[in-house]
XYZ file of C-alpha atoms in Angstrom:
446
model
C -34.851 11.663 -28.436
C -31.910 14.079 -28.325
C -28.808 11.881 -28.088
C -26.877 14.582 -26.230
C -29.650 15.189 -23.710
C -31.163 11.789 -22.990
C -33.901 11.075 -20.518
C -33.123 7.405 -21.169
C -35.968 5.803 -19.213
C -39.026 6.749 -17.210
C -36.994 6.090 -14.076
C -35.560 9.605 -14.261
C -37.772 12.555 -13.336
C -36.106 15.201 -15.514
C -33.974 15.607 -18.609
C -30.305 15.466 -17.766
C -29.524 18.994 -18.954
C -25.924 19.966 -19.630
C -23.551 17.037 -20.060
C -20.977 16.163 -17.424
C -17.725 18.073 -18.095
C -19.447 19.519 -21.152
C -16.289 21.096 -22.578
C -14.701 17.645 -23.049
C -17.880 15.540 -23.327
C -17.519 12.826 -26.020
C -14.341 14.395 -27.396
C -12.284 11.167 -27.414
C -12.986 8.926 -30.403
C -13.455 5.205 -29.754
C -12.684 3.834 -33.209
C -15.984 2.002 -33.607
C -14.815 0.280 -36.801
C -11.295 -0.510 -35.546
C -9.953 -3.726 -34.062
C -10.878 -4.740 -30.523
C -7.410 -3.834 -29.264
C -7.687 -0.320 -30.698
C -11.154 0.153 -29.205
C -9.924 -1.099 -25.820
C -6.983 1.316 -26.030
C -9.390 4.165 -26.793
C -11.178 3.537 -23.491
C -7.922 3.283 -21.510
C -7.251 6.362 -19.374
C -10.105 7.198 -16.995
C -9.260 4.176 -14.829
C -5.738 5.486 -14.241
C -7.085 8.866 -13.213
C -9.273 7.066 -10.673
C -6.283 4.966 -9.577
C -4.533 8.151 -8.459
C -6.684 7.916 -5.317
C -4.513 4.988 -4.216
C -1.414 7.109 -4.165
C -2.460 10.472 -2.797
C -0.372 11.890 0.088
C -3.081 11.073 2.628
C -2.700 7.413 1.719
C 1.035 7.753 2.282
C 0.414 8.955 5.840
C -1.946 6.093 6.729
C 0.243 3.473 5.042
C 3.463 4.799 6.610
C 1.846 4.806 10.051
C 0.296 1.364 9.517
C 3.470 -0.202 8.121
C 5.802 1.232 10.747
C 3.521 0.301 13.676
C 1.958 -3.004 12.578
C 4.362 -4.271 9.927
C 2.672 -6.064 7.026
C -0.616 -6.799 8.858
C -2.640 -4.075 7.117
C -1.823 -5.287 3.613
C -5.071 -7.268 3.769
C -6.942 -3.949 4.148
C -5.232 -2.622 1.016
C -6.312 -5.753 -0.879
C -9.920 -5.655 0.364
C -10.110 -1.930 -0.381
C -8.887 -2.640 -3.895
C -11.579 -5.270 -4.465
C -14.234 -2.869 -3.147
C -12.950 -0.150 -5.450
C -13.076 -2.428 -8.502
C -16.749 -3.262 -7.844
C -17.803 0.319 -7.109
C -15.914 1.833 -10.048
C -17.507 -0.668 -12.409
C -20.889 0.594 -11.143
C -19.799 4.200 -11.798
C -19.049 3.344 -15.418
C -22.375 1.477 -15.665
C -24.331 4.452 -14.320
C -22.641 6.907 -16.677
C -22.918 4.801 -19.827
C -26.478 3.584 -19.209
C -28.009 6.884 -18.072
C -25.770 9.575 -19.563
C -25.459 11.044 -16.068
C -22.668 11.311 -13.567
C -23.370 10.395 -9.948
C -23.975 14.012 -8.901
C -26.516 14.569 -11.697
C -28.255 11.302 -10.788
C -28.538 12.348 -7.128
C -29.951 15.751 -8.084
C -32.605 14.081 -10.235
C -33.516 11.287 -7.820
C -33.764 13.179 -4.534
C -35.556 16.318 -3.305
C -33.419 19.358 -2.448
C -33.466 18.666 1.273
C -31.612 15.421 0.476
C -29.505 16.392 -2.544
C -28.119 19.609 -1.015
C -26.731 17.803 2.070
C -25.310 15.140 -0.260
C -23.574 17.930 -2.177
C -22.236 19.346 1.092
C -20.907 15.925 2.135
C -19.235 15.519 -1.262
C -17.597 18.939 -0.917
C -16.366 18.027 2.573
C -14.807 14.888 1.114
C -13.099 16.895 -1.628
C -11.838 19.453 0.900
C -10.441 16.595 3.022
C -8.812 15.178 -0.104
C -7.353 18.539 -1.015
C -5.936 19.099 2.464
C -4.004 15.859 2.054
C -2.867 16.762 -1.453
C -1.857 20.320 -0.616
C 0.134 19.127 2.400
C 1.771 16.322 0.422
C 2.724 18.511 -2.541
C 4.029 21.261 -0.270
C 6.075 18.754 1.746
C 7.424 17.251 -1.479
C 8.532 20.669 -2.735
C 10.062 21.382 0.678
C 11.976 18.095 0.809
C 13.327 18.350 -2.735
C 13.866 22.082 -3.182
C 13.647 23.618 0.276
C 10.548 25.647 -0.676
C 8.646 26.824 2.461
C 5.286 25.111 3.073
C 3.374 28.401 2.747
C 4.785 29.023 -0.747
C 4.326 25.368 -1.680
C 0.617 25.656 -0.863
C 0.246 28.566 -3.291
C 2.110 26.662 -6.002
C -0.389 23.786 -5.752
C -3.151 26.182 -6.870
C -1.520 26.385 -10.308
C -2.922 22.963 -11.213
C -6.059 24.760 -12.443
C -4.051 26.319 -15.255
C -2.303 23.017 -16.002
C -5.703 21.366 -16.495
C -6.991 24.202 -18.678
C -3.880 24.065 -20.858
C -3.936 20.283 -21.251
C -7.680 20.167 -21.950
C -7.245 22.718 -24.718
C -4.875 20.230 -26.322
C -7.413 17.452 -25.696
C -8.530 15.333 -22.744
C -6.099 12.603 -23.787
C -3.286 14.994 -22.790
C -4.702 15.207 -19.253
C -4.720 11.406 -19.085
C -1.208 11.193 -20.530
C 0.037 13.642 -17.889
C -1.503 11.523 -15.116
C -0.179 8.224 -16.507
C 3.338 9.646 -16.972
C 3.463 10.736 -13.329
C 2.143 7.309 -12.265
C 5.039 5.750 -14.169
C 7.538 7.914 -12.281
C 5.916 6.953 -8.953
C 6.055 3.237 -9.825
C 9.733 3.499 -10.770
C 10.634 5.333 -7.555
C 8.877 2.779 -5.363
C 10.288 -0.150 -7.316
C 13.834 1.017 -6.577
C 13.036 1.734 -2.910
C 11.491 -1.715 -2.384
C 14.598 -3.355 -3.859
C 16.759 -1.319 -1.490
C 14.560 -2.163 1.527
C 14.661 -5.925 0.763
C 11.424 -6.858 2.628
C 10.641 -10.308 4.065
C 8.525 -11.611 1.196
C 7.059 -14.450 3.261
C 5.695 -11.908 5.743
C 4.449 -9.783 2.855
C 2.369 -12.695 1.509
C 1.048 -13.479 5.017
C 0.063 -9.824 5.414
C -2.520 -10.186 2.650
C -4.515 -12.656 4.768
C -7.086 -11.088 7.152
C -6.846 -11.111 10.947
C -9.505 -10.360 13.578
C -7.112 -7.968 15.335
C -7.894 -5.337 12.696
C -11.446 -5.055 14.070
C -10.720 -5.657 17.754
C -7.753 -3.269 18.006
C -9.150 0.333 17.904
C -5.821 1.823 16.823
C -5.438 -0.676 14.005
C -9.078 -0.165 12.976
C -8.523 3.615 12.855
C -5.591 3.178 10.459
C -7.485 0.509 8.496
C -10.401 2.895 7.935
C -7.894 5.553 6.923
C -6.501 3.204 4.276
C -10.057 2.359 3.178
C -10.972 6.043 2.892
C -7.782 6.793 0.984
C -8.468 3.943 -1.428
C -12.216 3.912 -2.124
C -12.330 7.706 -2.137
C -15.806 9.307 -2.364
C -14.795 11.922 -4.919
C -13.433 9.163 -7.182
C -16.962 7.788 -7.600
C -18.145 11.166 -8.895
C -14.970 11.558 -10.969
C -15.203 8.240 -12.809
C -18.893 8.653 -13.623
C -17.991 11.964 -15.294
C -14.746 11.305 -17.151
C -15.894 8.015 -18.698
C -18.304 10.167 -20.716
C -15.391 11.816 -22.516
C -15.520 8.765 -24.822
C -17.635 9.042 -27.957
C -19.319 5.643 -27.665
C -22.555 4.906 -29.494
C -26.132 5.265 -28.238
C -27.527 1.811 -29.034
C -27.699 -0.846 -26.314
C -25.036 -3.105 -27.959
C -22.682 -0.137 -28.315
C -23.234 0.863 -24.700
C -22.641 -2.698 -23.517
C -19.376 -2.764 -25.447
C -18.382 0.621 -23.951
C -19.188 -0.693 -20.461
C -17.008 -3.766 -21.037
C -14.009 -1.709 -22.134
C -14.497 0.898 -19.396
C -14.667 -1.850 -16.747
C -11.514 -3.486 -18.100
C -9.772 -0.103 -17.998
C -10.673 0.617 -14.372
C -9.977 -2.948 -13.191
C -6.503 -3.119 -14.758
C -5.655 0.374 -13.503
C -6.788 -0.425 -9.960
C -4.792 -3.664 -9.914
C -1.726 -1.682 -10.961
C -2.521 0.868 -8.267
C -2.731 -1.888 -5.647
C 0.928 -2.649 -6.299
C 1.860 0.985 -5.642
C -0.469 1.275 -2.659
C 0.918 -1.897 -1.101
C 4.473 -0.757 -1.869
C 4.078 2.252 0.428
C 3.086 -0.017 3.320
C 5.742 -2.629 2.491
C 8.446 0.053 2.383
C 7.367 1.366 5.797
C 7.286 -2.133 7.275
C 10.667 -3.135 5.840
C 12.497 0.139 6.429
C 11.013 1.192 9.778
C 9.133 -1.602 11.608
C 11.912 -4.115 10.931
C 14.419 -1.714 12.525
C 12.287 -1.088 15.614
C 11.010 2.295 14.451
C 7.276 1.805 15.082
C 6.471 5.480 15.588
C 7.063 6.879 12.094
C 4.091 8.974 10.972
C 5.560 12.209 9.585
C 6.405 12.252 5.866
C 9.419 14.475 6.537
C 10.707 12.120 9.232
C 10.330 9.131 6.938
C 12.241 10.996 4.244
C 15.180 11.802 6.548
C 15.430 8.248 7.939
C 15.398 6.351 4.635
C 19.037 7.166 3.826
C 20.609 5.897 7.090
C 18.299 2.857 7.295
C 18.643 1.751 3.669
C 22.256 2.880 3.313
C 21.909 4.874 0.086
C 21.536 8.631 -0.338
C 19.247 8.227 -3.381
C 16.435 6.640 -1.296
C 15.094 9.882 0.259
C 15.345 11.664 -3.102
C 13.212 8.983 -4.749
C 10.761 9.284 -1.838
C 10.487 13.056 -2.356
C 10.052 12.765 -6.135
C 7.304 10.153 -5.750
C 5.552 12.270 -3.099
C 5.624 15.362 -5.321
C 4.252 13.399 -8.299
C 1.509 11.964 -6.078
C 0.498 15.421 -4.905
C 0.415 16.876 -8.421
C -1.588 13.931 -9.763
C -4.108 14.068 -6.950
C -4.725 17.812 -7.187
C -5.549 17.478 -10.896
C -8.103 14.698 -10.358
C -9.604 16.382 -7.266
C -10.106 19.595 -9.241
C -11.991 17.721 -11.966
C -14.051 15.907 -9.326
C -14.892 19.251 -7.709
C -16.181 20.545 -11.016
C -18.319 17.425 -11.579
C -19.791 17.632 -8.061
C -20.629 21.339 -8.194
C -22.062 21.279 -11.704
C -23.965 18.049 -11.153
C -25.608 18.965 -7.850
C -26.089 22.716 -8.290
C -26.424 22.940 -12.089
C -24.153 25.988 -12.243
C -23.323 27.158 -15.756
C -20.144 29.198 -16.064
C -17.155 29.422 -18.374
C -14.813 26.426 -17.891
C -11.982 28.547 -16.437
C -14.367 30.237 -13.991
C -15.881 26.905 -12.933
C -12.477 25.482 -12.176
C -11.336 28.536 -10.247
C -14.468 28.461 -8.078
C -14.438 24.717 -7.416
C -10.690 24.841 -6.759
C -11.066 27.773 -4.351
C -13.795 25.976 -2.373
C -11.398 23.115 -1.764
C -7.977 24.728 -1.585
C -8.723 27.757 0.624
C -9.623 25.653 3.701
C -6.747 23.319 2.847
C -4.289 26.208 2.632
C -5.475 27.726 5.920
C -5.112 24.422 7.761
C -1.719 23.694 6.203
C -0.282 27.115 7.052
C -1.771 26.914 10.566
C -0.213 23.525 11.271
C 3.077 24.233 9.518
C 5.386 21.231 9.378
C 4.301 20.009 12.823
C 1.451 17.570 13.265
C 0.861 17.156 9.522
C 0.807 13.369 9.811
C -2.093 13.352 12.293
C -3.945 15.774 10.065
C -3.313 13.636 6.969
C -4.599 10.493 8.687
C -7.643 12.393 9.993
C -8.525 13.557 6.458
C -8.519 9.952 5.261
C -10.830 8.862 8.087
C -13.139 11.772 7.165
C -13.177 10.402 3.606
C -14.135 6.980 4.925
C -16.986 8.491 6.951
C -18.263 10.243 3.801
C -18.148 7.091 1.683
C -21.615 5.794 2.540
C -23.271 8.992 1.276
C -21.869 8.281 -2.188
C -21.888 4.482 -2.193
C -25.529 3.828 -1.222
C -27.013 6.110 -3.939
C -24.646 4.593 -6.537
C -25.678 1.028 -5.674
C -29.379 1.933 -5.568
C -29.308 3.675 -8.961
C -27.454 0.879 -10.769
C -29.776 -1.769 -9.265
C -32.867 0.029 -10.624
C -34.259 -1.435 -13.851
C -36.338 1.723 -14.373
C -33.258 3.965 -14.294
C -30.737 1.714 -16.016
C -32.840 -0.084 -18.596
C -31.096 -3.103 -20.147
C -27.796 -2.160 -18.507
C -29.153 -2.658 -14.983
C -26.598 -4.321 -12.726
C -27.050 -8.105 -12.329
C -28.508 -9.142 -8.987
C -25.281 -10.837 -7.900
C -23.311 -7.649 -8.569
C -25.857 -5.479 -6.744
C -25.774 -7.956 -3.842
C -21.982 -7.673 -3.549
C -22.203 -3.885 -3.828
C -24.826 -3.675 -1.088
C -22.653 -5.894 1.116
C -19.705 -3.544 0.529
C -21.886 -0.533 1.388
C -23.089 -2.183 4.619
C -19.555 -3.225 5.625
C -18.268 0.328 5.087
C -21.153 1.787 7.099
C -20.710 -0.787 9.865
C -16.977 -0.148 10.208
C -17.600 3.578 10.405
C -20.183 3.101 13.171
C -17.634 0.963 15.048
C -15.034 3.722 14.629
C -17.411 6.388 15.981
C -18.334 4.207 18.980
C -14.649 3.640 19.770
C -13.982 7.369 19.424
C -16.864 8.391 21.712
C -16.115 5.761 24.340
C -12.418 6.568 24.263
């Protein structure tokens, strides 16, 4: 069997073909003969790129709106979304390591074209929705910090393609280091802002406990699904199943099991860290706005301008702008990589790496740029929240195939997901689908 082109088991109909992200496939050494700590460190990185989905500008919009309107009540949604993400991302790593395929390649193999092509279209819609949020957020960040017009800021966001190409030429570890460095800046900015806001910590703890009002209140449910879509993002499932294969783990079952353990630890730790940042956005909004009677804050620009008078320090809005800009930059990088994985995996297009990235970036950023320029700086919050709800509606089309593949002994071999894990994953998939049906019913019935 060709180790770089495995069929793995009879559960797959065709050979995999070209590897996921072939230009960086298995380029990161894992130190097979090193200590456990060194091997664990070698697998650290992909989880933090996935964790970026917790902090993208669309998540800011839903969390700002939720925190300012409902206080700390939606923190429980952030926690539940985090737990869902941990389970689903562990399945992404399992699929990639066991089968040598990313989720897009697995869908192309498992389903006929009349199913796989619509799945590709849904994935692209999700990435476009993600990119709209990221383009708007980055452009607003540049506008708040430097006064750059939104139209010019949109064009600047397209340069991330060249950033990725440059960093990947140095090695994929440089891409991960870039992402992690920006995450550190975001964490620092929010840490200072939370200290300035001085939230009611008793209410914060209470906010992590669920309440039935989230389901019975249509407005709260709409924001809750927005937070869910911004957290368990569809494109992140494709992304993780691709970038975990940048590690040069072995091909034997014990080596794959070890790789799966370290990859799961990486994503779990990263997502727990991301929960702190994700919750911080909502806590800041609740403490700075809801506590002062400002329950109508939805615009990022409005939040930026109000932080200084409400918190009493001029540095607060600057930290907000810096964190927003870092979030936008981080998210555009990971969305671009996800776009490449989705297009290559579903359509099997073979082009030069720079051409692939330009095409996949254009598919996502052109609609995003048009919408951003059309809306200008008015109504961006509603658009950001809408993009996150669109992501939530797309989730089922990625989650159900992922759960089905990893539960299949024929496709996964000895690394098939345990029944208890598949059961939890199916429950998550059903809950997501059920909430989305409820949202559509509420929308149609007004």
